C-alpha positions as a Python dict, from the first residue, in 0.01 Angstrom:
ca = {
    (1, 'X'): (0, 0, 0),
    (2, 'X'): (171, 291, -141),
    (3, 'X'): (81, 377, -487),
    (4, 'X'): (161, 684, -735),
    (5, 'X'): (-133, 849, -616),
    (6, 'X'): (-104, 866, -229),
    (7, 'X'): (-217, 526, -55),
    (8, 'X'): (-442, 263, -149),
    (9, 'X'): (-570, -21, 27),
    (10, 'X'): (-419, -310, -169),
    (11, 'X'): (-262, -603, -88),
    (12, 'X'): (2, -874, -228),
    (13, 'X'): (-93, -1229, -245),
    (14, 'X'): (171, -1507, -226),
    (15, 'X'): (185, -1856, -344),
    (16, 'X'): (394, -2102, -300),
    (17, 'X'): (362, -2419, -541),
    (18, 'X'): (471, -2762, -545),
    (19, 'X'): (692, -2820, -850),
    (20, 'X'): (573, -3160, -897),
    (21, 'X'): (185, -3152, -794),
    (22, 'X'): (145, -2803, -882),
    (23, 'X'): (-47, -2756, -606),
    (24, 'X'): (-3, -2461, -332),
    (25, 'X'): (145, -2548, -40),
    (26, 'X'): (123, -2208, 135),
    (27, 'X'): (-14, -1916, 77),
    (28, 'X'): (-63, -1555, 219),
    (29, 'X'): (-122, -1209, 208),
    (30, 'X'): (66, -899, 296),
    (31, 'X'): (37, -531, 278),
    (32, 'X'): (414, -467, 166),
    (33, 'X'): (433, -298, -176),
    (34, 'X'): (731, -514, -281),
    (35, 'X'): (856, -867, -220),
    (36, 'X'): (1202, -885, -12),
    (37, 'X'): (970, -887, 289),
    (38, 'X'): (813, -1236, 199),
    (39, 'X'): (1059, -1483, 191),
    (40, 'X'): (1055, -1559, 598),
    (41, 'X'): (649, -1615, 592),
    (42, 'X'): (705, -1813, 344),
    (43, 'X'): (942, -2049, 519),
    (44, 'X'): (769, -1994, 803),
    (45, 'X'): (440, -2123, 650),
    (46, 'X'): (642, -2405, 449),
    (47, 'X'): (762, -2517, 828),
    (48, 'X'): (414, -2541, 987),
    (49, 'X'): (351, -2765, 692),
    (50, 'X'): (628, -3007, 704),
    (51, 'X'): (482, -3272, 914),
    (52, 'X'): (218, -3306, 624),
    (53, 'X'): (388, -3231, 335),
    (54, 'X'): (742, -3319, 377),
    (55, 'X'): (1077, -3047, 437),
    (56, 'X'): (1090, -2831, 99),
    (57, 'X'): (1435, -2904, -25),
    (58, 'X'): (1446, -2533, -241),
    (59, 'X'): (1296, -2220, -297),
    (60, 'X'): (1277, -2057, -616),
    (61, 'X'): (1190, -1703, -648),
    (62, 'X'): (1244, -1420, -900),
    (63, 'X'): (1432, -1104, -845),
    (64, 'X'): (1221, -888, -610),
    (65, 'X'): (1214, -1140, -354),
    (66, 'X'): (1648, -1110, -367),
    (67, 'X'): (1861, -998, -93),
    (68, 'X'): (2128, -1110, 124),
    (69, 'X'): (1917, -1156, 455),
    (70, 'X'): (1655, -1366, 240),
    (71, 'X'): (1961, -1600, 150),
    (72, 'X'): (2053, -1634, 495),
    (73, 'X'): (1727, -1676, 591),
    (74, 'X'): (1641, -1952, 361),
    (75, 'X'): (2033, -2154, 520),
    (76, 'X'): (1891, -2106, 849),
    (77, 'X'): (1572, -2307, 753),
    (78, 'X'): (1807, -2573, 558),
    (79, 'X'): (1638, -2473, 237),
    (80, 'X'): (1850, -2419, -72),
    (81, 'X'): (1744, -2074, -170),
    (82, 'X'): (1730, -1997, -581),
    (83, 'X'): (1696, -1657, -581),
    (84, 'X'): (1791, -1444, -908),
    (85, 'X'): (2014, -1152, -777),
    (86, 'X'): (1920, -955, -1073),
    (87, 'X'): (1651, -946, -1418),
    (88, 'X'): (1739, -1192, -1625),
    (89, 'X'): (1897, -1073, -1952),
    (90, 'X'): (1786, -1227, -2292),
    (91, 'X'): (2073, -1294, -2570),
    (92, 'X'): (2335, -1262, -2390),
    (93, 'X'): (2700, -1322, -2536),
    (94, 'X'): (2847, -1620, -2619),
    (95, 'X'): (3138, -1605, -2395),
    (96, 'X'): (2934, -1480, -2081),
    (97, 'X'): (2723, -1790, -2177),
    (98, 'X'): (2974, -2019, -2140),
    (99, 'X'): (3249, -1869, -1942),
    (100, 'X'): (3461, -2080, -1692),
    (101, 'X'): (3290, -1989, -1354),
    (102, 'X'): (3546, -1882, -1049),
    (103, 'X'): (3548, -2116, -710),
    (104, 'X'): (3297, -2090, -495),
    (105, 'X'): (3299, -1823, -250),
    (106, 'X'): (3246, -1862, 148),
    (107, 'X'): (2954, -1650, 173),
    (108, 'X'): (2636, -1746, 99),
    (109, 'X'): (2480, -1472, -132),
    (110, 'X'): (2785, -1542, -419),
    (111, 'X'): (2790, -1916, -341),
    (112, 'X'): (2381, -1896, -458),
    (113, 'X'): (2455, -1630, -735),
    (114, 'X'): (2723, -1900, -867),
    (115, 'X'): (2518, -2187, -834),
    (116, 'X'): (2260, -2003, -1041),
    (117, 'X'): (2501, -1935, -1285),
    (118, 'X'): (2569, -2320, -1356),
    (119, 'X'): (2370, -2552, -1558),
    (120, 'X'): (2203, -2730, -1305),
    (121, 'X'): (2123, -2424, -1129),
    (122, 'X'): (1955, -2271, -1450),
    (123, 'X'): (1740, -2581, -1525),
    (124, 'X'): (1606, -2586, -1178),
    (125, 'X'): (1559, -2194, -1146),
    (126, 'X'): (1363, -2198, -1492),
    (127, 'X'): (1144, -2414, -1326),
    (128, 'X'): (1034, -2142, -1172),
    (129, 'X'): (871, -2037, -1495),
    (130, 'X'): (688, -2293, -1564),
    (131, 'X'): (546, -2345, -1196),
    (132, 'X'): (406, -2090, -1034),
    (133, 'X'): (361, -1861, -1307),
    (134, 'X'): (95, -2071, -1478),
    (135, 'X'): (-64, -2123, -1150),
    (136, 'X'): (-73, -1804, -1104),
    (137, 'X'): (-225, -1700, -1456),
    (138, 'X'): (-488, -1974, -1437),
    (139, 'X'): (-599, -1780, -1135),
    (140, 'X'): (-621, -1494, -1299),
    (141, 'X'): (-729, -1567, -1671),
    (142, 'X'): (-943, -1906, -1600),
    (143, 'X'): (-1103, -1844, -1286),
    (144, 'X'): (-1142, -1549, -1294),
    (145, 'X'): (-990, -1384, -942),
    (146, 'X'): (-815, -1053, -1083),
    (147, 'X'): (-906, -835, -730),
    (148, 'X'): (-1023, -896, -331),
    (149, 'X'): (-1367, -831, -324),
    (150, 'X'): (-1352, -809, 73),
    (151, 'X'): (-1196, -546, 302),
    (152, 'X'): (-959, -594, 610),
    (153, 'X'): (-618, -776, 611),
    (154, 'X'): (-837, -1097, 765),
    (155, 'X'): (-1091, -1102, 512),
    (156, 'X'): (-906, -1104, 266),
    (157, 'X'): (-633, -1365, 348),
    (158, 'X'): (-1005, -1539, 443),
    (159, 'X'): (-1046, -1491, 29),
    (160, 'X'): (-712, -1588, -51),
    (161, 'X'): (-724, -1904, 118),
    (162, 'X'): (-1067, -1999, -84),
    (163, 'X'): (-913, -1899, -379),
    (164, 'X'): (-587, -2109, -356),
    (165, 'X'): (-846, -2419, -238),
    (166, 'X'): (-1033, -2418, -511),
    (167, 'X'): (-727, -2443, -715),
    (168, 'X'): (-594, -2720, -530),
    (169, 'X'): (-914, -2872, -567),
    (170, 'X'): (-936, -2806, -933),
    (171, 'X'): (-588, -2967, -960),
    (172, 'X'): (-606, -3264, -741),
    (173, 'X'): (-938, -3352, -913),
    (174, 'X'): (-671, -3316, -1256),
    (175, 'X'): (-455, -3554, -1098),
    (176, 'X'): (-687, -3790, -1022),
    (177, 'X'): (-666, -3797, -665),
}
């Protein structure tokens, strides 16, 4: 991965979490220093899982995983993609809180902007908040896994696998299953 002093070898773990169960339902590595790239292995991982999980009726990402072909990609895979096209602002103004929103437009990167702009659309994308970021910082914080201690693209996706097992584990045992 690129980093301010030349290259390192780093990598980017993803998660992807039940809303409900809180449990991950697929997970991976990568060697991209950003994001936008990891939407399709995702839904690609999501798919190989259906048959035991059930179809994932959304996404919900934050804005480094936006861009148009992401969108696009999640349609394709009949998922309904809520994807933040940009940071989200605190204290906004009153009128831009509340301002009539225009139709909805044909394509499908404003038709997702707009339905994030709507109240349904902001209760389920603040979901996101409250789902994978605790996961996430339980990881880190509670069990302690702040680094790959193993080498190689394989090992460590080897690692990252554990990792996200033991947290399912950890859950499910939670939930009493």
């Amino acid at each position: 991965m690129p980093s301010s002093e030349g290259f390192v070898q780093g990598y980017n773990a993803q998660a992807a979490v039940d809303i409900d169960s809180y449990l991950i339902v697929e997970n991976h590595i990568t060697q991209q220093s950003n994001d936008k790239q990891e939407i399709e292995p995702t839904l690609k991982g999501l798919k190989e899982t259906e048959a035991h999980l059930g179809k994932a009726e959304g996404l919900l990402a934050d804005a480094g995983y936006f861009s148009a072909d992401n969108v696009k990609q999640c349609e394709t895979a009949d998922v309904v993609p809520y994807i933040s096209d940009h940071r989200e602002r605190h204290n906004r103004m009153w009128d831009e809180r509340f301002k009539i929103l225009p139709p909805c437009p044909p394509d499908a990167v404003t038709a997702m902007a707009r339905q994030l702009h709507t109240t349904e659309g902001k209760a389920i994308y603040a979901k996101r908040k409250s789902t994978v970021e605790p996961v996430l910082g339980i990881l880190k914080e509670v069990m302690g896994f702040r680094r790959f201690h193993l080498r190689g693209l394989n090992a460590a996706q080897g690692e990252w696998n554990l990792v996200c097992m033991a947290w399912n584990l950890k859950r499910m045992y939670s939930l009493g299953s």
